[in-house]
């Protein structure tokens, strides 16, 4: 029987050491992510959410435990709190930036990016600049920039926190739809339960930090 598991987080702990102190950011955390799932991890600020994502992205090594990728393609896209769009580049040029860095701008990749922008309501804004777009549209551009490099796994670190409450709920819903439609596996972290619930229309699992349950 073939496993549907994308990755396994097995008993990971992470401690940060400085000259003055040590901070235990994660302790004995385990969960599985299946292919095509959107997992939302909810917890208050400082409980270790960004640390989890950095460990999965390979930017940090856990102090203990391991992260096992079952999917051969580890290509990972990371979406941050701020959209980090370059204001002097058009939307099209912003979306192409990851491909430029990887030297993968070609007819095929440009066609794919054009299709993503058209499909997700940004077709008329390709020649606009980020300052001409709403916060929600900018987050969609940031997601399309991440999707442009064809990641199998998306890591989203509080991607809507810069938006006002109404836009946040709408954009959570939009982004969850896009991730589902593009058949990606995603792990999102947030401190905002309502954001998690809105994304939850499409999610299979929700890991809630024990700090919220106390
Ligand atoms: P969250 O994303 O939930 O806000 P973080 O993963 O950023 O939490 O941080 C978890 C804990 O680890 C916090 O107490 C934070 O101060 C600490 N921490 C994070 N990064 C470092 C670092 N580079 N050095 C020392 N402590 C850190």
PDB file of C-alpha atoms and ligand atoms in Angstrom:
ATOM      1  CA  UNK A   1       0.000   0.000   0.000  1.00  0.00           C
ATOM      2  CA  UNK A   2       1.459   3.418  -0.882  1.00  0.00           C
ATOM      3  CA  UNK A   3       1.521   5.962   1.921  1.00  0.00           C
ATOM      4  CA  UNK A   4      -0.105   9.312   1.432  1.00  0.00           C
ATOM      5  CA  UNK A   5       2.257  10.885   3.958  1.00  0.00           C
ATOM      6  CA  UNK A   6       4.096  13.965   2.721  1.00  0.00           C
ATOM      7  CA  UNK A   7       6.228  14.471   5.803  1.00  0.00           C
ATOM      8  CA  UNK A   8       6.542  13.433   9.425  1.00  0.00           C
ATOM      9  CA  UNK A   9       7.624  15.706  12.245  1.00  0.00           C
ATOM     10  CA  UNK A  10       8.925  13.273  14.879  1.00  0.00           C
ATOM     11  CA  UNK A  11       9.510  14.330  18.485  1.00  0.00           C
ATOM     12  CA  UNK A  12      11.296  17.544  17.619  1.00  0.00           C
ATOM     13  CA  UNK A  13      12.624  19.943  20.223  1.00  0.00           C
ATOM     14  CA  UNK A  14      14.455  23.170  19.566  1.00  0.00           C
ATOM     15  CA  UNK A  15      16.387  25.170  22.121  1.00  0.00           C
ATOM     16  CA  UNK A  16      18.017  28.506  21.310  1.00  0.00           C
ATOM     17  CA  UNK A  17      21.203  29.273  23.192  1.00  0.00           C
ATOM     18  CA  UNK A  18      22.623  32.721  23.805  1.00  0.00           C
ATOM     19  CA  UNK A  19      25.495  33.705  26.108  1.00  0.00           C
ATOM     20  CA  UNK A  20      22.998  34.665  28.829  1.00  0.00           C
ATOM     21  CA  UNK A  21      20.211  32.095  28.530  1.00  0.00           C
ATOM     22  CA  UNK A  22      18.594  29.224  26.751  1.00  0.00           C
ATOM     23  CA  UNK A  23      15.050  29.303  25.363  1.00  0.00           C
ATOM     24  CA  UNK A  24      13.121  26.128  24.746  1.00  0.00           C
ATOM     25  CA  UNK A  25      11.018  27.047  21.708  1.00  0.00           C
ATOM     26  CA  UNK A  26       9.708  23.537  20.895  1.00  0.00           C
ATOM     27  CA  UNK A  27       9.450  20.455  23.044  1.00  0.00           C
ATOM     28  CA  UNK A  28       8.712  16.971  21.808  1.00  0.00           C
ATOM     29  CA  UNK A  29       6.422  18.001  18.953  1.00  0.00           C
ATOM     30  CA  UNK A  30       5.092  15.388  16.529  1.00  0.00           C
ATOM     31  CA  UNK A  31       2.615  15.505  13.674  1.00  0.00           C
ATOM     32  CA  UNK A  32       2.173  14.097  10.174  1.00  0.00           C
ATOM     33  CA  UNK A  33       1.268  15.968   7.028  1.00  0.00           C
ATOM     34  CA  UNK A  34      -0.479  14.089   4.250  1.00  0.00           C
ATOM     35  CA  UNK A  35      -0.157  15.028   0.595  1.00  0.00           C
ATOM     36  CA  UNK A  36      -2.719  17.674  -0.360  1.00  0.00           C
ATOM     37  CA  UNK A  37      -3.530  18.631   3.218  1.00  0.00           C
ATOM     38  CA  UNK A  38      -3.631  22.154   4.550  1.00  0.00           C
ATOM     39  CA  UNK A  39      -2.547  22.114   8.182  1.00  0.00           C
ATOM     40  CA  UNK A  40      -3.062  25.158  10.365  1.00  0.00           C
ATOM     41  CA  UNK A  41      -1.074  25.463  13.589  1.00  0.00           C
ATOM     42  CA  UNK A  42      -2.587  27.982  15.995  1.00  0.00           C
ATOM     43  CA  UNK A  43      -0.807  29.398  19.021  1.00  0.00           C
ATOM     44  CA  UNK A  44       0.023  32.687  20.730  1.00  0.00           C
ATOM     45  CA  UNK A  45       3.009  34.806  19.829  1.00  0.00           C
ATOM     46  CA  UNK A  46       6.299  33.307  21.038  1.00  0.00           C
ATOM     47  CA  UNK A  47       5.062  29.683  21.292  1.00  0.00           C
ATOM     48  CA  UNK A  48       7.432  28.474  18.559  1.00  0.00           C
ATOM     49  CA  UNK A  49       5.380  28.671  15.350  1.00  0.00           C
ATOM     50  CA  UNK A  50       8.053  30.294  13.163  1.00  0.00           C
ATOM     51  CA  UNK A  51      10.604  27.884  14.627  1.00  0.00           C
ATOM     52  CA  UNK A  52       8.528  24.909  13.417  1.00  0.00           C
ATOM     53  CA  UNK A  53       8.370  26.325   9.883  1.00  0.00           C
ATOM     54  CA  UNK A  54      12.102  27.124   9.840  1.00  0.00           C
ATOM     55  CA  UNK A  55      12.888  23.554  10.917  1.00  0.00           C
ATOM     56  CA  UNK A  56      10.642  22.131   8.172  1.00  0.00           C
ATOM     57  CA  UNK A  57      12.168  24.491   5.592  1.00  0.00           C
ATOM     58  CA  UNK A  58      15.636  23.294   6.648  1.00  0.00           C
ATOM     59  CA  UNK A  59      16.693  26.794   7.725  1.00  0.00           C
ATOM     60  CA  UNK A  60      17.179  25.527  11.314  1.00  0.00           C
ATOM     61  CA  UNK A  61      18.111  22.100  12.639  1.00  0.00           C
ATOM     62  CA  UNK A  62      16.049  20.734  15.530  1.00  0.00           C
ATOM     63  CA  UNK A  63      18.015  20.143  18.740  1.00  0.00           C
ATOM     64  CA  UNK A  64      16.322  16.746  19.008  1.00  0.00           C
ATOM     65  CA  UNK A  65      14.061  14.649  16.798  1.00  0.00           C
ATOM     66  CA  UNK A  66      13.787  14.544  13.043  1.00  0.00           C
ATOM     67  CA  UNK A  67      11.713  15.649  10.077  1.00  0.00           C
ATOM     68  CA  UNK A  68      11.240  12.952   7.482  1.00  0.00           C
ATOM     69  CA  UNK A  69      10.181  13.871   3.950  1.00  0.00           C
ATOM     70  CA  UNK A  70       8.330  11.049   2.221  1.00  0.00           C
ATOM     71  CA  UNK A  71       7.745  13.115  -0.889  1.00  0.00           C
ATOM     72  CA  UNK A  72      10.815  13.037  -3.152  1.00  0.00           C
ATOM     73  CA  UNK A  73      10.215  16.578  -4.357  1.00  0.00           C
ATOM     74  CA  UNK A  74      11.171  18.808  -1.424  1.00  0.00           C
ATOM     75  CA  UNK A  75      10.731  22.048  -3.360  1.00  0.00           C
ATOM     76  CA  UNK A  76       9.299  24.390  -0.720  1.00  0.00           C
ATOM     77  CA  UNK A  77       7.757  27.859  -1.007  1.00  0.00           C
ATOM     78  CA  UNK A  78       7.721  30.181   2.008  1.00  0.00           C
ATOM     79  CA  UNK A  79       5.162  32.985   2.411  1.00  0.00           C
ATOM     80  CA  UNK A  80       5.777  35.555   5.132  1.00  0.00           C
ATOM     81  CA  UNK A  81       3.725  38.039   7.183  1.00  0.00           C
ATOM     82  CA  UNK A  82       4.718  40.886   4.919  1.00  0.00           C
ATOM     83  CA  UNK A  83       4.277  40.431   1.169  1.00  0.00           C
ATOM     84  CA  UNK A  84       7.846  41.708   0.501  1.00  0.00           C
ATOM     85  CA  UNK A  85       6.866  42.945  -2.969  1.00  0.00           C
ATOM     86  CA  UNK A  86       9.364  45.277  -4.618  1.00  0.00           C
ATOM     87  CA  UNK A  87       7.608  48.590  -5.160  1.00  0.00           C
ATOM     88  CA  UNK A  88       9.703  49.498  -8.193  1.00  0.00           C
ATOM     89  CA  UNK A  89       8.832  46.305 -10.078  1.00  0.00           C
ATOM     90  CA  UNK A  90       5.521  45.642 -11.830  1.00  0.00           C
ATOM     91  CA  UNK A  91       3.284  42.817 -10.585  1.00  0.00           C
ATOM     92  CA  UNK A  92       4.500  40.592 -13.431  1.00  0.00           C
ATOM     93  CA  UNK A  93       8.147  41.345 -12.625  1.00  0.00           C
ATOM     94  CA  UNK A  94       7.535  40.722  -8.925  1.00  0.00           C
ATOM     95  CA  UNK A  95       5.935  37.362  -9.631  1.00  0.00           C
ATOM     96  CA  UNK A  96       8.856  36.345 -11.869  1.00  0.00           C
ATOM     97  CA  UNK A  97      11.549  37.127  -9.314  1.00  0.00           C
ATOM     98  CA  UNK A  98      11.934  33.591  -7.882  1.00  0.00           C
ATOM     99  CA  UNK A  99      12.224  32.170 -11.390  1.00  0.00           C
ATOM    100  CA  UNK A 100      14.799  34.837 -12.287  1.00  0.00           C
ATOM    101  CA  UNK A 101      16.935  33.879  -9.285  1.00  0.00           C
ATOM    102  CA  UNK A 102      16.712  30.221 -10.325  1.00  0.00           C
ATOM    103  CA  UNK A 103      17.437  31.151 -13.945  1.00  0.00           C
ATOM    104  CA  UNK A 104      14.152  29.552 -15.024  1.00  0.00           C
ATOM    105  CA  UNK A 105      12.427  32.369 -16.886  1.00  0.00           C
ATOM    106  CA  UNK A 106      11.370  30.869 -20.195  1.00  0.00           C
ATOM    107  CA  UNK A 107       8.339  30.727 -22.469  1.00  0.00           C
ATOM    108  CA  UNK A 108       6.767  27.902 -20.467  1.00  0.00           C
ATOM    109  CA  UNK A 109       7.252  29.491 -17.045  1.00  0.00           C
ATOM    110  CA  UNK A 110       6.013  32.882 -18.279  1.00  0.00           C
ATOM    111  CA  UNK A 111       2.894  31.226 -19.716  1.00  0.00           C
ATOM    112  CA  UNK A 112       2.275  29.467 -16.382  1.00  0.00           C
ATOM    113  CA  UNK A 113       2.649  32.708 -14.406  1.00  0.00           C
ATOM    114  CA  UNK A 114       0.337  34.537 -16.817  1.00  0.00           C
ATOM    115  CA  UNK A 115      -2.257  31.801 -16.333  1.00  0.00           C
ATOM    116  CA  UNK A 116      -1.983  31.990 -12.526  1.00  0.00           C
ATOM    117  CA  UNK A 117      -2.443  35.782 -12.583  1.00  0.00           C
ATOM    118  CA  UNK A 118      -5.413  35.477 -14.949  1.00  0.00           C
ATOM    119  CA  UNK A 119      -7.052  32.663 -12.965  1.00  0.00           C
ATOM    120  CA  UNK A 120      -6.770  34.417  -9.627  1.00  0.00           C
ATOM    121  CA  UNK A 121      -8.134  37.813 -10.611  1.00  0.00           C
ATOM    122  CA  UNK A 122      -4.899  39.702 -11.289  1.00  0.00           C
ATOM    123  CA  UNK A 123      -4.885  39.506 -15.073  1.00  0.00           C
ATOM    124  CA  UNK A 124      -5.636  43.222 -15.449  1.00  0.00           C
ATOM    125  CA  UNK A 125      -2.917  44.247 -13.004  1.00  0.00           C
ATOM    126  CA  UNK A 126       0.198  42.666 -14.528  1.00  0.00           C
ATOM    127  CA  UNK A 127       1.633  46.058 -15.490  1.00  0.00           C
ATOM    128  CA  UNK A 128       0.561  47.790 -12.291  1.00  0.00           C
ATOM    129  CA  UNK A 129       2.868  48.479  -9.367  1.00  0.00           C
ATOM    130  CA  UNK A 130       2.307  47.071  -5.831  1.00  0.00           C
ATOM    131  CA  UNK A 131       1.267  50.493  -4.464  1.00  0.00           C
ATOM    132  CA  UNK A 132      -1.729  50.419  -6.848  1.00  0.00           C
ATOM    133  CA  UNK A 133      -3.128  47.203  -5.297  1.00  0.00           C
ATOM    134  CA  UNK A 134      -5.112  46.512  -2.112  1.00  0.00           C
ATOM    135  CA  UNK A 135      -3.504  44.568   0.746  1.00  0.00           C
ATOM    136  CA  UNK A 136      -5.490  41.447  -0.152  1.00  0.00           C
ATOM    137  CA  UNK A 137      -4.462  41.629  -3.820  1.00  0.00           C
ATOM    138  CA  UNK A 138      -0.818  42.066  -2.786  1.00  0.00           C
ATOM    139  CA  UNK A 139      -1.028  38.892  -0.683  1.00  0.00           C
ATOM    140  CA  UNK A 140      -2.446  37.034  -3.691  1.00  0.00           C
ATOM    141  CA  UNK A 141       0.498  38.328  -5.762  1.00  0.00           C
ATOM    142  CA  UNK A 142       2.866  37.095  -3.039  1.00  0.00           C
ATOM    143  CA  UNK A 143       1.227  33.667  -3.151  1.00  0.00           C
ATOM    144  CA  UNK A 144       1.457  33.514  -6.952  1.00  0.00           C
ATOM    145  CA  UNK A 145       5.142  34.540  -6.736  1.00  0.00           C
ATOM    146  CA  UNK A 146       5.593  31.561  -4.368  1.00  0.00           C
ATOM    147  CA  UNK A 147       3.605  29.210  -6.628  1.00  0.00           C
ATOM    148  CA  UNK A 148       5.605  30.326  -9.684  1.00  0.00           C
ATOM    149  CA  UNK A 149       8.596  28.239  -8.611  1.00  0.00           C
ATOM    150  CA  UNK A 150       6.311  25.174  -8.519  1.00  0.00           C
ATOM    151  CA  UNK A 151       6.765  24.188  -4.873  1.00  0.00           C
ATOM    152  CA  UNK A 152       5.205  20.963  -3.649  1.00  0.00           C
ATOM    153  CA  UNK A 153       4.991  22.275  -0.082  1.00  0.00           C
ATOM    154  CA  UNK A 154       3.904  25.766   0.972  1.00  0.00           C
ATOM    155  CA  UNK A 155       4.860  27.190   4.361  1.00  0.00           C
ATOM    156  CA  UNK A 156       2.790  30.209   5.384  1.00  0.00           C
ATOM    157  CA  UNK A 157       3.871  32.254   8.405  1.00  0.00           C
ATOM    158  CA  UNK A 158       0.936  34.446   9.545  1.00  0.00           C
ATOM    159  CA  UNK A 159       0.422  35.485   5.925  1.00  0.00           C
ATOM    160  CA  UNK A 160      -2.611  37.680   6.606  1.00  0.00           C
ATOM    161  CA  UNK A 161      -1.603  39.478   9.779  1.00  0.00           C
ATOM    162  CA  UNK A 162      -0.853  42.765   7.988  1.00  0.00           C
ATOM    163  CA  UNK A 163      -4.449  42.970   6.698  1.00  0.00           C
ATOM    164  CA  UNK A 164      -7.485  44.473   8.399  1.00  0.00           C
ATOM    165  CA  UNK A 165      -9.975  42.025   9.941  1.00  0.00           C
ATOM    166  CA  UNK A 166     -12.512  41.909   7.065  1.00  0.00           C
ATOM    167  CA  UNK A 167      -9.843  41.544   4.374  1.00  0.00           C
ATOM    168  CA  UNK A 168      -8.070  38.902   6.437  1.00  0.00           C
ATOM    169  CA  UNK A 169     -11.101  36.621   6.470  1.00  0.00           C
ATOM    170  CA  UNK A 170     -11.739  37.111   2.748  1.00  0.00           C
ATOM    171  CA  UNK A 171      -8.077  36.604   1.817  1.00  0.00           C
ATOM    172  CA  UNK A 172      -7.759  33.495   4.081  1.00  0.00           C
ATOM    173  CA  UNK A 173     -10.649  32.012   2.152  1.00  0.00           C
ATOM    174  CA  UNK A 174      -9.182  33.018  -1.258  1.00  0.00           C
ATOM    175  CA  UNK A 175      -5.724  31.694  -0.439  1.00  0.00           C
ATOM    176  CA  UNK A 176      -7.095  28.377   0.873  1.00  0.00           C
ATOM    177  CA  UNK A 177      -9.067  27.986  -2.378  1.00  0.00           C
ATOM    178  CA  UNK A 178      -5.978  28.691  -4.492  1.00  0.00           C
ATOM    179  CA  UNK A 179      -3.856  26.201  -2.523  1.00  0.00           C
ATOM    180  CA  UNK A 180      -6.549  23.550  -2.858  1.00  0.00           C
ATOM    181  CA  UNK A 181      -7.091  24.239  -6.551  1.00  0.00           C
ATOM    182  CA  UNK A 182      -3.341  24.084  -7.285  1.00  0.00           C
ATOM    183  CA  UNK A 183      -3.229  20.765  -5.336  1.00  0.00           C
ATOM    184  CA  UNK A 184      -0.485  21.883  -2.959  1.00  0.00           C
ATOM    185  CA  UNK A 185       0.331  20.648   0.516  1.00  0.00           C
ATOM    186  CA  UNK A 186       0.509  23.533   2.986  1.00  0.00           C
ATOM    187  CA  UNK A 187       1.377  24.278   6.593  1.00  0.00           C
ATOM    188  CA  UNK A 188       0.196  27.610   7.925  1.00  0.00           C
ATOM    189  CA  UNK A 189       0.927  29.079  11.346  1.00  0.00           C
ATOM    190  CA  UNK A 190      -1.134  31.825  12.938  1.00  0.00           C
ATOM    191  CA  UNK A 191      -1.993  33.295  16.330  1.00  0.00           C
ATOM    192  CA  UNK A 192      -5.458  34.169  15.040  1.00  0.00           C
ATOM    193  CA  UNK A 193      -8.090  31.499  15.588  1.00  0.00           C
ATOM    194  CA  UNK A 194     -10.597  33.171  13.239  1.00  0.00           C
ATOM    195  CA  UNK A 195      -8.025  33.095  10.426  1.00  0.00           C
ATOM    196  CA  UNK A 196      -7.520  29.388  11.072  1.00  0.00           C
ATOM    197  CA  UNK A 197     -11.252  28.764  11.071  1.00  0.00           C
ATOM    198  CA  UNK A 198     -11.763  30.590   7.768  1.00  0.00           C
ATOM    199  CA  UNK A 199      -8.959  28.624   6.146  1.00  0.00           C
ATOM    200  CA  UNK A 200     -10.481  25.548   7.774  1.00  0.00           C
ATOM    201  CA  UNK A 201     -13.251  25.405   5.160  1.00  0.00           C
ATOM    202  CA  UNK A 202     -10.670  23.358   3.292  1.00  0.00           C
ATOM    203  CA  UNK A 203      -8.349  21.941   5.918  1.00  0.00           C
ATOM    204  CA  UNK A 204      -8.140  18.428   7.204  1.00  0.00           C
ATOM    205  CA  UNK A 205      -6.249  19.008  10.440  1.00  0.00           C
ATOM    206  CA  UNK A 206      -5.800  21.808  12.886  1.00  0.00           C
ATOM    207  CA  UNK A 207      -3.136  21.627  15.582  1.00  0.00           C
ATOM    208  CA  UNK A 208      -3.974  24.017  18.409  1.00  0.00           C
ATOM    209  CA  UNK A 209      -1.242  25.013  20.838  1.00  0.00           C
ATOM    210  CA  UNK A 210      -1.903  23.771  24.361  1.00  0.00           C
ATOM    211  CA  UNK A 211      -1.552  27.380  25.567  1.00  0.00           C
ATOM    212  CA  UNK A 212      -4.942  28.072  23.965  1.00  0.00           C
ATOM    213  CA  UNK A 213      -6.551  25.115  25.663  1.00  0.00           C
ATOM    214  CA  UNK A 214      -5.479  26.022  29.223  1.00  0.00           C
TER     215      UNK A 214
HETATM  216  P1  LIG B   1       6.245  32.480  17.243  1.00  0.00           P
HETATM  217  O1  LIG B   1       6.502  32.319  15.783  1.00  0.00           O
HETATM  218  O2  LIG B   1       5.172  31.560  17.767  1.00  0.00           O
HETATM  219  O3  LIG B   1       5.996  33.905  17.651  1.00  0.00           O
HETATM  220  P2  LIG B   1       9.081  31.875  17.547  1.00  0.00           P
HETATM  221  O4  LIG B   1       9.277  30.550  16.933  1.00  0.00           O
HETATM  222  O5  LIG B   1       9.486  33.083  16.762  1.00  0.00           O
HETATM  223  O6  LIG B   1       7.569  32.005  18.051  1.00  0.00           O
HETATM  224  O7  LIG B   1       9.875  31.961  18.943  1.00  0.00           O
HETATM  225  C1  LIG B   1       9.694  30.981  19.972  1.00  0.00           C
HETATM  226  C2  LIG B   1      10.572  31.366  21.159  1.00  0.00           C
HETATM  227  O8  LIG B   1      11.941  31.259  20.782  1.00  0.00           O
HETATM  228  C3  LIG B   1      10.365  32.782  21.657  1.00  0.00           C
HETATM  229  O9  LIG B   1      10.488  32.786  23.048  1.00  0.00           O
HETATM  230  C4  LIG B   1      11.491  33.550  20.986  1.00  0.00           C
HETATM  231  O10 LIG B   1      11.875  34.662  21.784  1.00  0.00           O
HETATM  232  C5  LIG B   1      12.598  32.507  20.945  1.00  0.00           C
HETATM  233  N1  LIG B   1      13.492  32.704  19.791  1.00  0.00           N
HETATM  234  C6  LIG B   1      13.137  32.711  18.492  1.00  0.00           C
HETATM  235  N2  LIG B   1      14.212  32.870  17.688  1.00  0.00           N
HETATM  236  C7  LIG B   1      15.282  32.970  18.524  1.00  0.00           C
HETATM  237  C8  LIG B   1      16.677  33.149  18.309  1.00  0.00           C
HETATM  238  N3  LIG B   1      17.207  33.246  17.085  1.00  0.00           N
HETATM  239  N4  LIG B   1      17.479  33.220  19.405  1.00  0.00           N
HETATM  240  C9  LIG B   1      16.975  33.111  20.654  1.00  0.00           C
HETATM  241  N5  LIG B   1      15.670  32.935  20.929  1.00  0.00           N
HETATM  242  C10 LIG B   1      14.818  32.858  19.880  1.00  0.00           C
END
